[in-house]
Coordinates of C-alpha atoms in Angstrom, one line a residue:
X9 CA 9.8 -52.5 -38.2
X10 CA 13.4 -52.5 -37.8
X11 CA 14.5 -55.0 -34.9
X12 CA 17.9 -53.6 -34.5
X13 CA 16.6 -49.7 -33.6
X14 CA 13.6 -50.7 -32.0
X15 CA 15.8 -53.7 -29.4
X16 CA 18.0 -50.6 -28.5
X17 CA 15.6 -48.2 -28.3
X18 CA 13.6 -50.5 -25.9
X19 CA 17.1 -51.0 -24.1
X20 CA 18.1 -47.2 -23.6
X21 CA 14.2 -46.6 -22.3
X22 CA 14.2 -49.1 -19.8
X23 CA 17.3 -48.0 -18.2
X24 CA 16.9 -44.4 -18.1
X25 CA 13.6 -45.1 -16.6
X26 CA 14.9 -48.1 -14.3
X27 CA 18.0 -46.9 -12.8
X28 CA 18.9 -49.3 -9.7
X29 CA 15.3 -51.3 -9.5
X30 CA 11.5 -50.2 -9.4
X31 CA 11.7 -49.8 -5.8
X32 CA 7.9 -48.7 -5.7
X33 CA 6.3 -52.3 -7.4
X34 CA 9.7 -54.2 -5.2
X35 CA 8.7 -53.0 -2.2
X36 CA 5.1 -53.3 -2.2
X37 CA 4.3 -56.2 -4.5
X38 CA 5.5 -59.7 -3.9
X39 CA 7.8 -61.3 -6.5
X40 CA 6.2 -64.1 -7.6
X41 CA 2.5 -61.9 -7.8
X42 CA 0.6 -62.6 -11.3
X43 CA -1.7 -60.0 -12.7
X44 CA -3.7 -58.8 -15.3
X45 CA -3.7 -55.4 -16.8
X46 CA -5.9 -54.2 -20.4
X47 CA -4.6 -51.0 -22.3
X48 CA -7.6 -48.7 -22.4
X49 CA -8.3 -46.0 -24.7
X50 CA -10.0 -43.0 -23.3
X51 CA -10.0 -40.6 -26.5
X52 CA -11.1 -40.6 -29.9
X53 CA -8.7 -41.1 -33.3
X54 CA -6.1 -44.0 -35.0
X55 CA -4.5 -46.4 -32.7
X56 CA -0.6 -46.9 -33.5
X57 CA 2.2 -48.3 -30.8
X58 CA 0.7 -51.9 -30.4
X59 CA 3.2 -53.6 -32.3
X60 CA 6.2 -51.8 -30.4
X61 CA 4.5 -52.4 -27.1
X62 CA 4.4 -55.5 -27.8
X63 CA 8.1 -55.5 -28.6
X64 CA 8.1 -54.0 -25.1
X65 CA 6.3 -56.6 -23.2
X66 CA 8.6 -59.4 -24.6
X67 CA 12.3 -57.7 -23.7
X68 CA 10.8 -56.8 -20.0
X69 CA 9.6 -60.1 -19.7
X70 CA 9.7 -62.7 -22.3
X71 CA 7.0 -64.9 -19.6
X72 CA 4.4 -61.8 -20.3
X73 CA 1.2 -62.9 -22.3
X74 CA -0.2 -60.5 -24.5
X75 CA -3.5 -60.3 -26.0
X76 CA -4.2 -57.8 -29.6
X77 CA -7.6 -56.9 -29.4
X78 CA -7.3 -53.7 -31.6
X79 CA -4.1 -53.4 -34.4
X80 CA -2.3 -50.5 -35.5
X81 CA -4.2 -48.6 -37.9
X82 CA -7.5 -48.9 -36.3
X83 CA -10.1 -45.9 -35.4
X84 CA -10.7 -46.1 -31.6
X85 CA -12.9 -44.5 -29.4
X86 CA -13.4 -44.2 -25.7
X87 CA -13.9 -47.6 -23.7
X88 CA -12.3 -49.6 -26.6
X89 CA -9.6 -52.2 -25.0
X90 CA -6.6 -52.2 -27.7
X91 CA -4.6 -55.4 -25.7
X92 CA -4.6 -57.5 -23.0
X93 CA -1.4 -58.1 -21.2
X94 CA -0.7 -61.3 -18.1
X95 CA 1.9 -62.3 -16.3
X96 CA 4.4 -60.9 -13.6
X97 CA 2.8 -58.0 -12.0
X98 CA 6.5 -56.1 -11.0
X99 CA 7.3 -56.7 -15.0
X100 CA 3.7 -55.7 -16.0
X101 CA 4.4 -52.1 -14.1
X102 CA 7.4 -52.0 -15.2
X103 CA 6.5 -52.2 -19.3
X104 CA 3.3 -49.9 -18.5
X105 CA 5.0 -46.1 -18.8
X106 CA 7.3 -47.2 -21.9
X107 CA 4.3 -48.4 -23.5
X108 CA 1.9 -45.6 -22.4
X109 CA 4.5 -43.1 -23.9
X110 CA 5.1 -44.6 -27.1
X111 CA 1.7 -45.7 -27.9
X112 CA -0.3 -42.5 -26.9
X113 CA 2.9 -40.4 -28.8
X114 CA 2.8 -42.1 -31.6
X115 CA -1.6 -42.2 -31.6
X116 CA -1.6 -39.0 -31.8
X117 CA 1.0 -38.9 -34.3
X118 CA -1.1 -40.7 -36.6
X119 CA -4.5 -39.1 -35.7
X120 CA -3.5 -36.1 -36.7
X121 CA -1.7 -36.9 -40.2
X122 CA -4.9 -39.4 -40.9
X123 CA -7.1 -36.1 -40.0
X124 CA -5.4 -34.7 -42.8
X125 CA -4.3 -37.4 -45.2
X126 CA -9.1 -37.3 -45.6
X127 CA -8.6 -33.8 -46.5
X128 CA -6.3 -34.5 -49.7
X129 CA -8.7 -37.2 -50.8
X130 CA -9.9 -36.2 -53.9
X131 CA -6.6 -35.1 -54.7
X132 CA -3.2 -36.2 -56.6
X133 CA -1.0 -34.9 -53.4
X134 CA 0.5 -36.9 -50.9
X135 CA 1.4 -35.7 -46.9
X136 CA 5.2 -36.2 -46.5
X137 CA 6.8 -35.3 -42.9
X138 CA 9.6 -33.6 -42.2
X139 CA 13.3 -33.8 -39.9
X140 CA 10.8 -32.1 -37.4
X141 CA 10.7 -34.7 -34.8
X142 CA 12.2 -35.2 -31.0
X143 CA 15.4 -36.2 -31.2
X144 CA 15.7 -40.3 -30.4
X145 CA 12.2 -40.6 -31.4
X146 CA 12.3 -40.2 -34.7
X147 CA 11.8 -44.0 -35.8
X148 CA 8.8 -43.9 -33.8
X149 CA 7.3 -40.5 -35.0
X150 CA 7.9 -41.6 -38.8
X151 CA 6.7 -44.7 -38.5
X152 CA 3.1 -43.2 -36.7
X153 CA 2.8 -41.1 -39.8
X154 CA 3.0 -44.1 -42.3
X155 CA 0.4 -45.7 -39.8
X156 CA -1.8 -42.3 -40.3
X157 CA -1.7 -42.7 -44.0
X158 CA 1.2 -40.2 -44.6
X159 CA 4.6 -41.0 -46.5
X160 CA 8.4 -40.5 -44.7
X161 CA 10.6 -37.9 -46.6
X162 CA 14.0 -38.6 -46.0
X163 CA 14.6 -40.1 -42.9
X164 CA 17.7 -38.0 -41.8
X165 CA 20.6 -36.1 -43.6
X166 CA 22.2 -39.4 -44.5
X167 CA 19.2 -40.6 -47.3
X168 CA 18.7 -37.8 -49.9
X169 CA 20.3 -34.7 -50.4
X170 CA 17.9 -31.5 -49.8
X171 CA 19.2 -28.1 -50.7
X172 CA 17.9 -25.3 -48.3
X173 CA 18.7 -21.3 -48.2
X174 CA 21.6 -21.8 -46.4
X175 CA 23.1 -24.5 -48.4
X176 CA 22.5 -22.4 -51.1
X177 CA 24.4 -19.4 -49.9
X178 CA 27.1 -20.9 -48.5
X179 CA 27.6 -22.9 -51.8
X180 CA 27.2 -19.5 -53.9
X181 CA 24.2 -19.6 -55.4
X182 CA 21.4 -22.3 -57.1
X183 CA 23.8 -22.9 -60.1
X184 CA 27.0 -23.7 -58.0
X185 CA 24.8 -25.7 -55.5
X186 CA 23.2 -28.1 -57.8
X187 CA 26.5 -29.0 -60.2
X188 CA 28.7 -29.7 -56.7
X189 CA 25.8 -32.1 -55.2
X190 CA 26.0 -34.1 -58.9
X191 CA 29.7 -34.1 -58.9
X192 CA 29.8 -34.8 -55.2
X193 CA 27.8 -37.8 -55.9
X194 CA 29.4 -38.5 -58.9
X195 CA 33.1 -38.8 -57.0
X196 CA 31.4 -40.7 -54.3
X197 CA 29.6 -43.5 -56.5
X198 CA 26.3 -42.8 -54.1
X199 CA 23.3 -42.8 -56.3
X200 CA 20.7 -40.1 -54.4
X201 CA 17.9 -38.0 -55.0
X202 CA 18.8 -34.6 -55.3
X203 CA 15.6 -31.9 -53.9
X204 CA 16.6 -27.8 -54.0
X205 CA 14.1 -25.6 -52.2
X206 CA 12.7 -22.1 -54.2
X207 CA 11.6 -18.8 -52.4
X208 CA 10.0 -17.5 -55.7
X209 CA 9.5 -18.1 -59.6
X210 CA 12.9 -16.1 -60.3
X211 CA 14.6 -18.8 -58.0
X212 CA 12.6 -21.5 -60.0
X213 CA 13.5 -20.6 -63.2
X214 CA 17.5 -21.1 -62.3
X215 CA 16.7 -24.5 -61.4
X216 CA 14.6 -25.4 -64.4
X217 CA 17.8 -23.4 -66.0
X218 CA 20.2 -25.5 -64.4
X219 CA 18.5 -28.9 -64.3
X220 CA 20.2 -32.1 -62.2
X221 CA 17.6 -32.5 -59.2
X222 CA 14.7 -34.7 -58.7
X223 CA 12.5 -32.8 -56.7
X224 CA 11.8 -28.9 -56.3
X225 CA 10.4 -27.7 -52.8
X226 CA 8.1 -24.5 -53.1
X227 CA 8.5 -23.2 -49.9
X228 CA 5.8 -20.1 -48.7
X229 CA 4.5 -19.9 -52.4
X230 CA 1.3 -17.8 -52.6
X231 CA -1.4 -19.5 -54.0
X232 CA -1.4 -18.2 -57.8
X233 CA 2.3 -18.5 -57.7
X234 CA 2.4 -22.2 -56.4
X235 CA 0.2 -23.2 -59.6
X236 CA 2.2 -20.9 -61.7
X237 CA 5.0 -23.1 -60.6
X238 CA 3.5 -26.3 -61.2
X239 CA 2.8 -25.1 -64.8
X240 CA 6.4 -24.5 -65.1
X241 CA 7.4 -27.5 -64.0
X242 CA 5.1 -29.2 -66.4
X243 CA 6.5 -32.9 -64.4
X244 CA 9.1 -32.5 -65.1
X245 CA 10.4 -32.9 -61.4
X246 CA 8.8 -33.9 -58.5
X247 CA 6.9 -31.2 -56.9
X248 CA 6.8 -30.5 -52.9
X249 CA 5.0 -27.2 -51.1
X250 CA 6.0 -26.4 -47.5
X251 CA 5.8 -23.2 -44.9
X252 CA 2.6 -21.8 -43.7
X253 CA 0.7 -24.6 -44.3
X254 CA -2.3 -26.1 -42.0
X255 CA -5.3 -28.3 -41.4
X256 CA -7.4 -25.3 -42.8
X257 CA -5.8 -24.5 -45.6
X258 CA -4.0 -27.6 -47.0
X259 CA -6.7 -28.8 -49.4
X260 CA -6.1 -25.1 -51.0
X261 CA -2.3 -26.5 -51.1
X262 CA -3.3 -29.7 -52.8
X263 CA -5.9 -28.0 -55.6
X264 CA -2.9 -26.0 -57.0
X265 CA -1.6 -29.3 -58.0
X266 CA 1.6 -29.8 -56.1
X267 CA 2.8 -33.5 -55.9
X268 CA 3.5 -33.4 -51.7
X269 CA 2.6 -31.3 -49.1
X270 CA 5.1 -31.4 -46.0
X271 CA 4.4 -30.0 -43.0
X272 CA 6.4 -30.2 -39.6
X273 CA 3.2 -30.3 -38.0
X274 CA 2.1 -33.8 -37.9
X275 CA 4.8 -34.4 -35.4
X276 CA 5.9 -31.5 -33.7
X277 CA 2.8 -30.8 -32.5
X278 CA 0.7 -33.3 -31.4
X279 CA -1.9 -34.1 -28.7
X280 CA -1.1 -37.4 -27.6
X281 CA -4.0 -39.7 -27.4
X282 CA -5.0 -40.4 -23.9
X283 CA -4.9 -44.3 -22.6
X284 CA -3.9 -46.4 -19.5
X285 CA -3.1 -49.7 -18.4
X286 CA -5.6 -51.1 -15.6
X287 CA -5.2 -54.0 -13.7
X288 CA -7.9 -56.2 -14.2

């Protein structure tokens, strides 16, 4: 967990949800009322969040008491009680949205790539994610899919350098793409991977031609041509298949022997788990 993004993360939720006081819990509750309050888990899958709400407890109210009954990772089913939380009531209320969010986001973040991560067992491919995530929530969203079992691609633009269609045509073509990433890094002394996404075994071949990447994407591959690929490639570079791929058809993915699978998916579109926080 990084402090520093999760303290201001914490800090910017809090006051867009704040604004001038909880008037609700302020008007109704006294200020010095203690309660009790357990996080209950009302669906099926793998619990993430605890350790950020726990993070969230502490910067509403440092006083709060908190209570880790289930830990990140965890398979839960209904009537399971993941933490316990005591203290101020009016802080207790306060925490209990921020954490409901997060936790049941990032839940079913990480039931889904978990559901998916079993269905590669058996296999030498890994489930990467993608940039597809909700913007300010991406530290969150990446780090439920290592929870579920799956691995971070690059985190954003800043981390690896990933040559798309469009980078491709606006640089001139594959050949003219590839040399100015190396010499870009080269002039810059920044030591990056370099990844260049194919349409199709003619594109492949001008890479393999050209050389100077790490990884090749094989984006929409048919079946017979995504192993032809990989027998191109002979690993050589790392190998990564995206587009049109699902829950039904990724273990298809996988048996042509591709290195990762990445697919959008696993955070775009989620069901969140569902949860609550009861006073007890």
């Amino acid at each position: 967990m990084d402090k520093l993004i999760i303290d201001q993360f914490i800090k910017n939720a809090i006051a867009e949800d704040l604004g001038d006081g909880d008037h609700t819990s302020l008007s109704t509750i006294p200020a010095n009322t203690q309660g009790k309050a357990k996080l209950l888990i009302k669906d099926q899958g793998i619990l993430a969040g605890v350790e950020l709400a726990l993070e969230i407890f502490k910067q509403v109210d440092a006083r709060l008491v908190t209570e880790v009954l289930i830990h990140d990772g965890a398979e839960v089913q209904y009537g399971d009680i993941a933490l316990t939380v005591s203290g101020n009531s009016q802080s207790i209320l306060l925490a209990e949205r921020l954490v409901l969010n997060c936790m049941q986001r990032m839940s079913g973040i990480a039931t889904k790539t978990n559901r998916i991560v079993k269905l590669l067992a058996g296999y030498n491919t890994r489930l990467l994610d993608t940039r597809k995530t909700t913007p300010g929530l991406r530290y969150l969203e990446k780090w439920a899919v290592r929870i579920g079992g799956g691995v971070n691609h690059r985190i954003g633009l800043y981390d690896m350098i990933l040559i798309k269609d469009n980078h491709i045509d606006y640089a001139g073509g594959i050949s003219n793409a590839i040399k100015a990433a190396n010499q870009y890094l080269a002039d810059k002394g920044k030591k990056l991977q370099i990844e260049i996404e194919v349409r199709n075994i003619s594109e492949l071949n001008e890479v393999l031609h050209t050389g100077g990447v790490d990884r090749i994407l094989l984006d929409n591959f048919s079946f017979p041509d995504l192993t032809e690929a990989v027998r191109l490639i002979d690993k050589k570079y790392i190998t990564e298949a995206s587009g049109g791929i699902t829950e039904e058809n990724v273990a298809d993915y996988a048996a042509c022997g591709v290195d990762y699978i990445s697919m959008g998916a696993i955070t775009h579109s989620v069901k969140s788990l569902d949860m609550s926080l009861k006073a007890f």
